[in-house]
PDB file of C-alpha atoms and ligand atoms in Angstrom:
ATOM      1  CA  MET A   1       0.005   0.020  -0.157  1.00 58.00           C
ATOM      2  CA  ASN A   2       2.829   2.202   0.435  1.00 85.00           C
ATOM      3  CA  GLN A   3       6.778   1.952   0.391  1.00 94.00           C
ATOM      4  CA  HIS A   4       6.955   2.518   4.248  1.00 98.00           C
ATOM      5  CA  MET A   5       4.464   0.078   5.342  1.00 98.00           C
ATOM      6  CA  LEU A   6       5.070  -3.982   5.799  1.00 98.00           C
ATOM      7  CA  ILE A   7       1.870  -5.880   6.488  1.00 98.00           C
ATOM      8  CA  ALA A   8       1.940  -9.425   7.581  1.00 98.00           C
ATOM      9  CA  PRO A   9       0.564 -11.931   4.715  1.00 98.00           C
ATOM     10  CA  GLU A  10      -2.151 -13.025   7.063  1.00 98.00           C
ATOM     11  CA  VAL A  11      -3.530  -9.322   7.724  1.00 98.00           C
ATOM     12  CA  ARG A  12      -3.250  -8.582   4.198  1.00 98.00           C
ATOM     13  CA  ASP A  13      -5.031 -11.632   3.066  1.00 98.00           C
ATOM     14  CA  ALA A  14      -7.979 -10.782   5.325  1.00 98.00           C
ATOM     15  CA  LEU A  15      -8.411  -7.154   4.529  1.00 98.00           C
ATOM     16  CA  ARG A  16      -8.503  -8.434   0.842  1.00 98.00           C
ATOM     17  CA  ASP A  17     -10.859 -10.634   1.614  1.00 98.00           C
ATOM     18  CA  GLY A  18     -13.163  -8.557   3.607  1.00 97.00           C
ATOM     19  CA  LEU A  19     -12.676 -10.360   6.735  1.00 98.00           C
ATOM     20  CA  PRO A  20     -12.648  -9.048  10.037  1.00 98.00           C
ATOM     21  CA  VAL A  21      -9.270  -7.589  11.405  1.00 98.00           C
ATOM     22  CA  VAL A  22      -8.425  -5.974  15.134  1.00 99.00           C
ATOM     23  CA  ALA A  23      -5.622  -3.616  15.517  1.00 99.00           C
ATOM     24  CA  LEU A  24      -3.483  -3.780  18.691  1.00 99.00           C
ATOM     25  CA  GLU A  25      -1.028  -1.300  19.818  1.00 98.00           C
ATOM     26  CA  SER A  26       2.551  -1.780  21.081  1.00 98.00           C
ATOM     27  CA  THR A  27       3.193   1.101  23.839  1.00 97.00           C
ATOM     28  CA  ILE A  28       1.100  -1.349  25.952  1.00 97.00           C
ATOM     29  CA  ILE A  29       3.962  -3.794  25.185  1.00 97.00           C
ATOM     30  CA  SER A  30       6.897  -1.448  25.464  1.00 97.00           C
ATOM     31  CA  HIS A  31       5.862   0.802  28.153  1.00 94.00           C
ATOM     32  CA  GLY A  32       2.569  -0.471  29.777  1.00 92.00           C
ATOM     33  CA  PHE A  33       3.915  -3.702  31.452  1.00 92.00           C
ATOM     34  CA  PRO A  34       7.041  -5.154  32.653  1.00 92.00           C
ATOM     35  CA  TYR A  35       8.978  -7.858  31.105  1.00 95.00           C
ATOM     36  CA  PRO A  36       8.081 -10.921  30.491  1.00 96.00           C
ATOM     37  CA  ALA A  37       4.198 -10.055  31.348  1.00 95.00           C
ATOM     38  CA  ASN A  38       4.371  -7.868  28.389  1.00 97.00           C
ATOM     39  CA  VAL A  39       4.923 -10.696  26.175  1.00 98.00           C
ATOM     40  CA  GLU A  40       2.203 -12.854  27.455  1.00 98.00           C
ATOM     41  CA  CYS A  41      -0.223 -10.110  27.201  1.00 98.00           C
ATOM     42  CA  ALA A  42       0.572  -9.285  23.602  1.00 98.00           C
ATOM     43  CA  ARG A  43       0.246 -13.172  22.895  1.00 98.00           C
ATOM     44  CA  GLU A  44      -2.573 -13.717  24.803  1.00 98.00           C
ATOM     45  CA  THR A  45      -4.482 -10.570  23.325  1.00 98.00           C
ATOM     46  CA  GLU A  46      -4.027 -11.783  19.819  1.00 98.00           C
ATOM     47  CA  ARG A  47      -5.317 -15.319  21.052  1.00 98.00           C
ATOM     48  CA  ASN A  48      -8.331 -13.642  22.319  1.00 98.00           C
ATOM     49  CA  VAL A  49      -8.985 -11.565  18.978  1.00 99.00           C
ATOM     50  CA  ARG A  50      -8.520 -15.101  17.166  1.00 98.00           C
ATOM     51  CA  GLU A  51     -10.852 -17.008  19.449  1.00 98.00           C
ATOM     52  CA  CYS A  52     -13.725 -14.600  18.625  1.00 98.00           C
ATOM     53  CA  GLY A  53     -13.204 -14.911  14.825  1.00 98.00           C
ATOM     54  CA  ALA A  54     -10.982 -12.103  13.805  1.00 98.00           C
ATOM     55  CA  VAL A  55      -7.504 -11.569  12.651  1.00 99.00           C
ATOM     56  CA  PRO A  56      -5.107  -9.491  15.032  1.00 99.00           C
ATOM     57  CA  ALA A  57      -2.865  -7.027  13.719  1.00 99.00           C
ATOM     58  CA  THR A  58      -0.323  -5.631  16.631  1.00 99.00           C
ATOM     59  CA  ILE A  59       1.147  -2.418  15.057  1.00 99.00           C
ATOM     60  CA  ALA A  60       4.686  -1.049  15.585  1.00 99.00           C
ATOM     61  CA  ILE A  61       7.385   0.774  13.836  1.00 98.00           C
ATOM     62  CA  LEU A  62      10.474  -1.700  13.458  1.00 98.00           C
ATOM     63  CA  GLU A  63      13.723  -0.393  11.534  1.00 98.00           C
ATOM     64  CA  GLY A  64      12.053   2.471  10.205  1.00 98.00           C
ATOM     65  CA  LYS A  65       8.996   0.426   8.607  1.00 98.00           C
ATOM     66  CA  LEU A  66       5.361   0.673   9.670  1.00 98.00           C
ATOM     67  CA  LYS A  67       4.492  -3.005  10.643  1.00 98.00           C
ATOM     68  CA  VAL A  68       0.916  -4.360  10.466  1.00 98.00           C
ATOM     69  CA  GLY A  69       1.155  -7.673  12.275  1.00 98.00           C
ATOM     70  CA  LEU A  70       4.244  -8.691  13.960  1.00 98.00           C
ATOM     71  CA  ALA A  71       5.966 -12.213  14.254  1.00 98.00           C
ATOM     72  CA  ALA A  72       6.763 -13.803  17.679  1.00 98.00           C
ATOM     73  CA  ASP A  73      10.433 -12.409  17.826  1.00 98.00           C
ATOM     74  CA  GLU A  74       9.204  -9.150  16.900  1.00 98.00           C
ATOM     75  CA  ILE A  75       6.842  -8.865  19.904  1.00 98.00           C
ATOM     76  CA  GLU A  76      10.002 -10.411  21.912  1.00 98.00           C
ATOM     77  CA  HIS A  77      12.154  -7.626  20.842  1.00 98.00           C
ATOM     78  CA  LEU A  78       9.616  -4.481  21.376  1.00 98.00           C
ATOM     79  CA  ALA A  79       9.002  -6.125  25.114  1.00 98.00           C
ATOM     80  CA  SER A  80      12.588  -6.701  26.110  1.00 98.00           C
ATOM     81  CA  ALA A  81      14.763  -4.287  24.389  1.00 97.00           C
ATOM     82  CA  GLY A  82      14.014  -1.319  27.155  1.00 91.00           C
ATOM     83  CA  ASN A  83      14.798   1.465  25.001  1.00 92.00           C
ATOM     84  CA  ILE A  84      12.102   1.544  22.422  1.00 97.00           C
ATOM     85  CA  ILE A  85      10.712   4.951  21.725  1.00 98.00           C
ATOM     86  CA  LYS A  86       7.034   5.653  22.607  1.00 97.00           C
ATOM     87  CA  ALA A  87       5.654   6.875  19.019  1.00 98.00           C
ATOM     88  CA  SER A  88       2.640   8.778  18.583  1.00 98.00           C
ATOM     89  CA  ARG A  89       1.612  10.751  15.482  1.00 98.00           C
ATOM     90  CA  ARG A  90       4.407  13.193  15.400  1.00 98.00           C
ATOM     91  CA  ASP A  91       7.084  10.763  15.956  1.00 98.00           C
ATOM     92  CA  ILE A  92       6.173   8.620  13.026  1.00 98.00           C
ATOM     93  CA  PRO A  93       8.126  10.524  10.267  1.00 98.00           C
ATOM     94  CA  VAL A  94      10.773  11.073  12.641  1.00 98.00           C
ATOM     95  CA  LEU A  95      11.248   7.057  13.024  1.00 98.00           C
ATOM     96  CA  ILE A  96      10.572   6.257   9.669  1.00 98.00           C
ATOM     97  CA  SER A  97      13.324   8.743   8.158  1.00 98.00           C
ATOM     98  CA  THR A  98      15.743   7.639  10.629  1.00 98.00           C
ATOM     99  CA  GLY A  99      15.428   3.896  10.405  1.00 98.00           C
ATOM    100  CA  GLN A 100      14.383   3.399  14.263  1.00 98.00           C
ATOM    101  CA  ASP A 101      12.026   1.483  16.263  1.00 98.00           C
ATOM    102  CA  GLY A 102       8.938   2.782  17.921  1.00 98.00           C
ATOM    103  CA  ALA A 103       6.051   1.367  20.008  1.00 98.00           C
ATOM    104  CA  THR A 104       3.099   3.016  18.960  1.00 98.00           C
ATOM    105  CA  THR A 105       0.598   4.747  21.204  1.00 98.00           C
ATOM    106  CA  VAL A 106      -3.383   4.626  20.653  1.00 98.00           C
ATOM    107  CA  ALA A 107      -2.780   7.690  18.341  1.00 98.00           C
ATOM    108  CA  GLY A 108       0.215   6.201  16.591  1.00 98.00           C
ATOM    109  CA  THR A 109      -1.726   3.003  16.224  1.00 99.00           C
ATOM    110  CA  MET A 110      -4.855   4.538  14.994  1.00 98.00           C
ATOM    111  CA  LEU A 111      -3.206   6.582  12.278  1.00 98.00           C
ATOM    112  CA  ILE A 112      -1.173   3.304  10.914  1.00 98.00           C
ATOM    113  CA  ALA A 113      -4.389   1.228  11.177  1.00 98.00           C
ATOM    114  CA  SER A 114      -6.108   3.654   9.118  1.00 98.00           C
ATOM    115  CA  MET A 115      -3.508   3.705   6.352  1.00 98.00           C
ATOM    116  CA  ALA A 116      -3.858   0.093   6.109  1.00 98.00           C
ATOM    117  CA  GLY A 117      -7.742  -0.068   6.098  1.00 97.00           C
ATOM    118  CA  ILE A 118      -8.336  -1.472   9.530  1.00 98.00           C
ATOM    119  CA  ARG A 119     -11.294   0.052  11.297  1.00 98.00           C
ATOM    120  CA  VAL A 120     -11.398  -1.590  14.577  1.00 98.00           C
ATOM    121  CA  PHE A 121      -8.677  -1.472  17.361  1.00 98.00           C
ATOM    122  CA  ALA A 122      -8.646  -2.923  21.058  1.00 99.00           C
ATOM    123  CA  THR A 123      -6.186  -1.498  23.592  1.00 98.00           C
ATOM    124  CA  GLY A 124      -6.468  -1.270  27.497  1.00 98.00           C
ATOM    125  CA  GLY A 125      -7.087   2.479  28.337  1.00 97.00           C
ATOM    126  CA  ILE A 126      -6.908   5.746  26.247  1.00 98.00           C
ATOM    127  CA  GLY A 127      -4.815   8.603  27.145  1.00 97.00           C
ATOM    128  CA  GLY A 128      -6.623  11.928  27.985  1.00 98.00           C
ATOM    129  CA  VAL A 129      -6.423  15.317  29.631  1.00 98.00           C
ATOM    130  CA  HIS A 130      -3.981  14.956  32.561  1.00 97.00           C
ATOM    131  CA  ARG A 131      -4.880  16.493  35.890  1.00 96.00           C
ATOM    132  CA  GLY A 132      -3.847  19.912  36.114  1.00 95.00           C
ATOM    133  CA  ALA A 133      -3.844  20.533  32.464  1.00 96.00           C
ATOM    134  CA  GLN A 134      -5.250  23.720  33.183  1.00 94.00           C
ATOM    135  CA  GLU A 135      -1.553  24.771  33.732  1.00 94.00           C
ATOM    136  CA  SER A 136       0.543  22.082  32.086  1.00 94.00           C
ATOM    137  CA  PHE A 137      -1.483  21.723  28.886  1.00 96.00           C
ATOM    138  CA  ASP A 138      -0.903  18.069  28.873  1.00 97.00           C
ATOM    139  CA  ILE A 139      -3.748  16.667  26.924  1.00 98.00           C
ATOM    140  CA  SER A 140      -3.092  13.343  24.986  1.00 98.00           C
ATOM    141  CA  ALA A 141      -2.597  13.106  21.269  1.00 98.00           C
ATOM    142  CA  ASP A 142      -4.949  10.280  21.543  1.00 98.00           C
ATOM    143  CA  LEU A 143      -7.864  12.580  21.695  1.00 98.00           C
ATOM    144  CA  LEU A 144      -6.935  14.578  18.975  1.00 98.00           C
ATOM    145  CA  GLU A 145      -6.365  11.509  16.956  1.00 98.00           C
ATOM    146  CA  LEU A 146      -9.942  10.253  17.711  1.00 98.00           C
ATOM    147  CA  ALA A 147     -11.032  13.514  16.214  1.00 98.00           C
ATOM    148  CA  ARG A 148      -9.882  13.184  12.901  1.00 98.00           C
ATOM    149  CA  THR A 149      -9.113   9.344  12.157  1.00 98.00           C
ATOM    150  CA  ASP A 150     -11.925   6.866  11.155  1.00 98.00           C
ATOM    151  CA  VAL A 151     -10.942   3.974  13.793  1.00 98.00           C
ATOM    152  CA  ALA A 152     -13.316   2.603  16.812  1.00 98.00           C
ATOM    153  CA  VAL A 153     -11.247   2.443  19.787  1.00 99.00           C
ATOM    154  CA  VAL A 154     -12.565  -0.366  22.109  1.00 99.00           C
ATOM    155  CA  CYS A 155     -11.216   0.590  25.718  1.00 98.00           C
ATOM    156  CA  ALA A 156     -11.821   0.006  29.448  1.00 98.00           C
ATOM    157  CA  GLY A 157     -12.395   3.832  29.577  1.00 98.00           C
ATOM    158  CA  ALA A 158      -9.458   5.871  30.875  1.00 97.00           C
ATOM    159  CA  LYS A 159      -7.168   5.507  34.081  1.00 94.00           C
ATOM    160  CA  SER A 160      -8.129   8.050  36.969  1.00 89.00           C
ATOM    161  CA  ILE A 161      -4.438   9.220  36.620  1.00 94.00           C
ATOM    162  CA  LEU A 162      -6.110  11.524  34.168  1.00 97.00           C
ATOM    163  CA  ASP A 163      -8.981  14.152  34.762  1.00 98.00           C
ATOM    164  CA  LEU A 164     -11.955  11.836  33.305  1.00 98.00           C
ATOM    165  CA  GLY A 165     -14.203  14.862  33.316  1.00 98.00           C
ATOM    166  CA  LEU A 166     -12.120  16.849  31.332  1.00 98.00           C
ATOM    167  CA  THR A 167     -11.186  14.212  29.105  1.00 98.00           C
ATOM    168  CA  LEU A 168     -14.953  13.546  27.978  1.00 98.00           C
ATOM    169  CA  GLU A 169     -15.310  17.317  27.399  1.00 98.00           C
ATOM    170  CA  VAL A 170     -12.490  17.189  25.111  1.00 98.00           C
ATOM    171  CA  LEU A 171     -14.127  14.191  23.173  1.00 98.00           C
ATOM    172  CA  GLU A 172     -17.300  16.407  23.043  1.00 98.00           C
ATOM    173  CA  THR A 173     -15.631  19.350  21.622  1.00 98.00           C
ATOM    174  CA  HIS A 174     -14.163  17.109  19.053  1.00 98.00           C
ATOM    175  CA  GLY A 175     -17.427  15.376  18.088  1.00 98.00           C
ATOM    176  CA  VAL A 176     -15.986  11.857  19.099  1.00 98.00           C
ATOM    177  CA  PRO A 177     -19.002   9.521  19.955  1.00 98.00           C
ATOM    178  CA  VAL A 178     -18.641   7.907  23.403  1.00 98.00           C
ATOM    179  CA  LEU A 179     -20.602   4.496  23.365  1.00 98.00           C
ATOM    180  CA  GLY A 180     -20.798   2.631  26.290  1.00 98.00           C
ATOM    181  CA  TYR A 181     -20.815  -1.379  26.126  1.00 98.00           C
ATOM    182  CA  ARG A 182     -23.732  -2.731  28.682  1.00 98.00           C
ATOM    183  CA  THR A 183     -22.717   0.263  30.603  1.00 98.00           C
ATOM    184  CA  ASP A 184     -24.341   3.846  31.009  1.00 98.00           C
ATOM    185  CA  GLU A 185     -21.031   5.343  32.870  1.00 98.00           C
ATOM    186  CA  PHE A 186     -17.516   5.853  31.185  1.00 98.00           C
ATOM    187  CA  PRO A 187     -15.466   2.977  33.116  1.00 98.00           C
ATOM    188  CA  ALA A 188     -12.408   4.123  34.885  1.00 97.00           C
ATOM    189  CA  PHE A 189     -10.219   1.465  33.829  1.00 97.00           C
ATOM    190  CA  TYR A 190      -9.443  -0.730  37.056  1.00 96.00           C
ATOM    191  CA  THR A 191     -13.041   0.203  38.111  1.00 97.00           C
ATOM    192  CA  ARG A 192     -16.295  -0.052  36.231  1.00 97.00           C
ATOM    193  CA  SER A 193     -17.736   3.155  36.921  1.00 95.00           C
ATOM    194  CA  SER A 194     -16.315   6.886  37.445  1.00 96.00           C
ATOM    195  CA  GLY A 195     -19.034   9.085  38.045  1.00 97.00           C
ATOM    196  CA  HIS A 196     -19.416  10.300  34.413  1.00 98.00           C
ATOM    197  CA  GLY A 197     -21.829   9.315  31.868  1.00 98.00           C
ATOM    198  CA  VAL A 198     -21.427   7.989  28.401  1.00 98.00           C
ATOM    199  CA  ASP A 199     -22.873   9.502  25.423  1.00 97.00           C
ATOM    200  CA  ARG A 200     -24.850   6.275  24.586  1.00 98.00           C
ATOM    201  CA  ARG A 201     -25.459   2.861  25.993  1.00 98.00           C
ATOM    202  CA  PHE A 202     -25.435  -0.184  23.908  1.00 98.00           C
ATOM    203  CA  ASP A 203     -26.026  -3.789  24.758  1.00 98.00           C
ATOM    204  CA  SER A 204     -24.663  -5.402  21.784  1.00 98.00           C
ATOM    205  CA  ALA A 205     -21.643  -5.409  19.253  1.00 98.00           C
ATOM    206  CA  THR A 206     -24.380  -5.348  16.375  1.00 98.00           C
ATOM    207  CA  GLU A 207     -25.728  -1.906  17.375  1.00 98.00           C
ATOM    208  CA  ILE A 208     -22.259  -0.511  17.827  1.00 98.00           C
ATOM    209  CA  ALA A 209     -21.038  -1.591  14.487  1.00 98.00           C
ATOM    210  CA  ARG A 210     -24.226   0.013  13.103  1.00 98.00           C
ATOM    211  CA  VAL A 211     -23.421   3.540  14.504  1.00 98.00           C
ATOM    212  CA  ILE A 212     -19.616   3.218  13.290  1.00 98.00           C
ATOM    213  CA  TRP A 213     -20.994   2.141   9.972  1.00 97.00           C
ATOM    214  CA  THR A 214     -23.664   5.011   9.733  1.00 97.00           C
ATOM    215  CA  ARG A 215     -21.148   7.533  10.485  1.00 96.00           C
ATOM    216  CA  ARG A 216     -18.824   6.523   7.730  1.00 95.00           C
ATOM    217  CA  GLU A 217     -21.674   6.398   5.382  1.00 95.00           C
ATOM    218  CA  LEU A 218     -22.564  10.141   6.363  1.00 97.00           C
ATOM    219  CA  GLY A 219     -19.035  11.261   5.688  1.00 96.00           C
ATOM    220  CA  ILE A 220     -18.395  12.562   9.188  1.00 97.00           C
ATOM    221  CA  ILE A 221     -14.713  12.190   9.517  1.00 95.00           C
ATOM    222  CA  GLY A 222     -13.079  10.813  12.988  1.00 98.00           C
ATOM    223  CA  GLY A 223     -13.105   7.754  15.586  1.00 98.00           C
ATOM    224  CA  THR A 224     -15.330   6.114  17.988  1.00 98.00           C
ATOM    225  CA  VAL A 225     -14.669   5.500  21.479  1.00 98.00           C
ATOM    226  CA  VAL A 226     -16.067   1.993  22.844  1.00 99.00           C
ATOM    227  CA  ALA A 227     -16.392   2.108  26.308  1.00 98.00           C
ATOM    228  CA  ASN A 228     -16.110  -1.587  27.946  1.00 98.00           C
ATOM    229  CA  PRO A 229     -16.053  -1.781  31.800  1.00 98.00           C
ATOM    230  CA  ILE A 230     -13.370  -4.431  33.541  1.00 98.00           C
ATOM    231  CA  ASP A 231     -15.346  -7.449  34.276  1.00 98.00           C
ATOM    232  CA  ALA A 232     -16.999  -7.195  38.102  1.00 97.00           C
ATOM    233  CA  GLU A 233     -14.684 -10.298  39.314  1.00 97.00           C
ATOM    234  CA  HIS A 234     -11.567  -8.180  38.090  1.00 97.00           C
ATOM    235  CA  GLU A 235     -12.469  -4.966  39.438  1.00 96.00           C
ATOM    236  CA  LEU A 236     -10.028  -3.311  41.932  1.00 96.00           C
ATOM    237  CA  ASP A 237     -11.361  -1.431  44.937  1.00 95.00           C
ATOM    238  CA  PRO A 238     -11.798   2.293  43.994  1.00 94.00           C
ATOM    239  CA  GLU A 239     -10.664   3.617  47.477  1.00 94.00           C
ATOM    240  CA  TRP A 240      -7.392   1.720  47.787  1.00 95.00           C
ATOM    241  CA  LEU A 241      -6.772   2.649  44.052  1.00 94.00           C
ATOM    242  CA  ASP A 242      -7.547   6.547  44.904  1.00 93.00           C
ATOM    243  CA  GLY A 243      -4.720   6.427  47.506  1.00 95.00           C
ATOM    244  CA  ILE A 244      -2.429   4.671  45.122  1.00 96.00           C
ATOM    245  CA  ILE A 245      -3.091   7.091  42.349  1.00 95.00           C
ATOM    246  CA  SER A 246      -2.486  10.189  44.521  1.00 96.00           C
ATOM    247  CA  GLN A 247       1.007   8.631  45.497  1.00 96.00           C
ATOM    248  CA  ALA A 248       1.876   8.176  41.976  1.00 96.00           C
ATOM    249  CA  LEU A 249       1.084  11.497  41.082  1.00 96.00           C
ATOM    250  CA  ALA A 250       2.689  12.950  44.084  1.00 96.00           C
ATOM    251  CA  SER A 251       6.154  11.343  43.123  1.00 95.00           C
ATOM    252  CA  ALA A 252       5.780  12.328  39.257  1.00 96.00           C
ATOM    253  CA  ASP A 253       5.424  15.803  40.629  1.00 95.00           C
ATOM    254  CA  GLU A 254       8.314  15.676  43.126  1.00 97.00           C
ATOM    255  CA  MET A 255      10.376  14.324  40.443  1.00 97.00           C
ATOM    256  CA  GLY A 256       9.476  16.659  37.793  1.00 96.00           C
ATOM    257  CA  VAL A 257       8.002  13.858  35.402  1.00 96.00           C
ATOM    258  CA  SER A 258       6.277  15.538  32.450  1.00 93.00           C
ATOM    259  CA  GLY A 259       5.677  15.323  28.703  1.00 94.00           C
ATOM    260  CA  LYS A 260       5.639  11.672  27.026  1.00 94.00           C
ATOM    261  CA  GLU A 261       7.516  10.145  29.876  1.00 95.00           C
ATOM    262  CA  LEU A 262       4.420  11.279  32.575  1.00 95.00           C
ATOM    263  CA  THR A 263       2.048   8.195  31.405  1.00 93.00           C
ATOM    264  CA  PRO A 264       4.735   5.419  31.365  1.00 93.00           C
ATOM    265  CA  PHE A 265       5.876   6.603  34.746  1.00 95.00           C
ATOM    266  CA  LEU A 266       2.571   6.781  36.223  1.00 94.00           C
ATOM    267  CA  LEU A 267       1.454   3.391  34.958  1.00 90.00           C
ATOM    268  CA  GLY A 268       4.831   1.740  36.525  1.00 90.00           C
ATOM    269  CA  SER A 269       4.516   3.367  39.799  1.00 93.00           C
ATOM    270  CA  ILE A 270       0.843   2.074  39.898  1.00 93.00           C
ATOM    271  CA  HIS A 271       2.059  -1.571  39.025  1.00 90.00           C
ATOM    272  CA  GLY A 272       4.529  -1.024  41.506  1.00 92.00           C
ATOM    273  CA  LEU A 273       2.352   0.179  44.244  1.00 94.00           C
ATOM    274  CA  THR A 274      -0.346  -2.297  43.784  1.00 92.00           C
ATOM    275  CA  LEU A 275       2.170  -5.183  44.081  1.00 86.00           C
ATOM    276  CA  GLY A 276       0.844  -6.909  40.857  1.00 85.00           C
ATOM    277  CA  ALA A 277      -2.629  -6.678  41.749  1.00 90.00           C
ATOM    278  CA  SER A 278      -3.263  -4.030  38.818  1.00 91.00           C
ATOM    279  CA  GLU A 279      -1.271  -6.203  36.641  1.00 91.00           C
ATOM    280  CA  VAL A 280      -3.841  -9.216  36.609  1.00 94.00           C
ATOM    281  CA  ALA A 281      -6.579  -6.408  36.198  1.00 95.00           C
ATOM    282  CA  ASN A 282      -5.198  -4.760  33.454  1.00 95.00           C
ATOM    283  CA  LYS A 283      -4.474  -7.970  31.469  1.00 96.00           C
ATOM    284  CA  GLN A 284      -8.067  -9.272  31.876  1.00 98.00           C
ATOM    285  CA  LEU A 285      -9.434  -5.949  30.758  1.00 98.00           C
ATOM    286  CA  VAL A 286      -7.346  -5.905  27.581  1.00 98.00           C
ATOM    287  CA  TYR A 287      -8.481  -9.484  26.905  1.00 98.00           C
ATOM    288  CA  SER A 288     -11.834  -8.582  27.267  1.00 98.00           C
ATOM    289  CA  ASN A 289     -11.610  -5.300  24.910  1.00 98.00           C
ATOM    290  CA  ALA A 290     -10.052  -7.810  22.492  1.00 99.00           C
ATOM    291  CA  ARG A 291     -13.030  -9.905  22.408  1.00 98.00           C
ATOM    292  CA  LEU A 292     -15.342  -7.123  22.145  1.00 99.00           C
ATOM    293  CA  ALA A 293     -13.603  -5.311  19.221  1.00 99.00           C
ATOM    294  CA  ALA A 294     -13.253  -8.736  17.246  1.00 99.00           C
ATOM    295  CA  ALA A 295     -17.043  -9.080  17.758  1.00 98.00           C
ATOM    296  CA  ILE A 296     -17.674  -5.482  16.562  1.00 98.00           C
ATOM    297  CA  ALA A 297     -15.013  -6.015  13.784  1.00 98.00           C
ATOM    298  CA  SER A 298     -17.326  -9.086  12.289  1.00 98.00           C
ATOM    299  CA  GLU A 299     -20.617  -7.340  12.657  1.00 98.00           C
ATOM    300  CA  LEU A 300     -18.641  -4.256  10.606  1.00 98.00           C
ATOM    301  CA  VAL A 301     -17.579  -6.687   7.597  1.00 96.00           C
ATOM    302  CA  SER A 302     -21.018  -8.129   7.254  1.00 95.00           C
ATOM    303  CA  LEU A 303     -22.636  -4.456   7.065  1.00 92.00           C
ATOM    304  CA  VAL A 304     -20.297  -3.743   4.126  1.00 80.00           C
ATOM    305  CA  ASP A 305     -21.697  -7.047   2.258  1.00 61.00           C
TER     306      ASP A 305
HETATM  307  N1  PSU B 401      -3.158   4.466  29.445  1.00 79.44           N
HETATM  308  C1  PSU B 401      -3.007   3.000  29.965  1.00 79.44           C
HETATM  309  N2  PSU B 401      -2.182   2.173  29.522  1.00 79.44           N
HETATM  310  C2  PSU B 401      -1.450   2.431  28.545  1.00 79.44           C
HETATM  311  C3  PSU B 401      -1.385   3.846  27.806  1.00 79.44           C
HETATM  312  C4  PSU B 401      -2.417   4.748  28.306  1.00 79.44           C
HETATM  313  O1  PSU B 401      -3.924   2.798  30.710  1.00 79.44           O
HETATM  314  O2  PSU B 401      -0.584   1.787  27.968  1.00 79.44           O
HETATM  315  C5  PSU B 401      -0.437   4.266  26.771  1.00 79.44           C
HETATM  316  C6  PSU B 401      -1.551   4.176  25.463  1.00 79.44           C
HETATM  317  O3  PSU B 401      -0.497   3.419  24.424  1.00 79.44           O
HETATM  318  C7  PSU B 401      -1.949   5.608  25.157  1.00 79.44           C
HETATM  319  C8  PSU B 401      -0.746   6.394  25.895  1.00 79.44           C
HETATM  320  O4  PSU B 401      -1.980   5.853  23.925  1.00 79.44           O
HETATM  321  O5  PSU B 401      -0.137   5.576  26.826  1.00 79.44           O
HETATM  322  C9  PSU B 401      -0.950   7.698  26.073  1.00 79.44           C
HETATM  323  O6  PSU B 401       0.252   8.226  26.220  1.00 79.44           O
HETATM  324  P1  PSU B 401       0.108  10.240  26.575  1.00 79.44           P
HETATM  325  O7  PSU B 401      -0.725  10.429  27.790  1.00 79.44           O
HETATM  326  O8  PSU B 401       1.747  10.512  26.779  1.00 79.44           O
HETATM  327  O9  PSU B 401      -0.490  10.617  25.393  1.00 79.44           O
HETATM  328 MN1   MN B 402       1.131  14.142  27.216  1.00 79.44          MN
END
């Protein structure tokens, strides 16, 4: 499709034949989990997509190429190298022209997925408006990508390291539908509720696919957020978590962490402070999102026929 992109044969064939494909990100591998839990999570996420009838396409930048669909040794490399650059929209041309590796964020993955013709993407949580953004202006590029790129992102909401109310305001400003899957509330990643509503609740993948399809038929530019709460059995205690998030935010502040380092720093602190409990919850919610994304992708391809 373009000289900078390498699509794995299985993914290319699926796209050519109109079969469902689900994009997966790689920042979660390089910066979201410690090694080797990250390898297990990446493999198991792909397995969940397959089990629900779609082809997984994990996306990254390797030696200056946009890679759509990764081999096992490529996932191992992203998981273990330790110096992989976190790649959002603005990093992509730099990494391609200098021949480097990059682990793509939600924004970076959406952009590359859309170039490849993939319309559904599963992740853990999206980036958003950071607490204190009134001063720092720290608003994730994920939100602006959702404003302009036609990919549906299935996520468990966003972590409450962010200001979830302001995150939803920015999505509203940019015309991004926030659909709740079997929920009236926007979920807060480790917990099922946040106190903030979604635009609209739907109880089936078919209805969600119909919204995504209709949006495209109308020619309305941009993405869709599909918010899928963590299963109740894996949910963490909200009060305990609040304390941990405050501690993580305080140490980021003390150490002066900012810019693209902030989110990975906060994620790492939370994993450490919860002594692995958050890791289990995080994996389970990603698997659940992978299954829902596969179901939505399957419904979408049947609408095309
Ligand atoms: N939130 C999570 N886990 C993650 C991320 C966010 O709970 O792994 C990653 C995603 O790749 C997301 C990125 O796109 O962090 C957002 O970073 P920033 O806030 O710098 O835009
Ligand atoms: Mn930021």
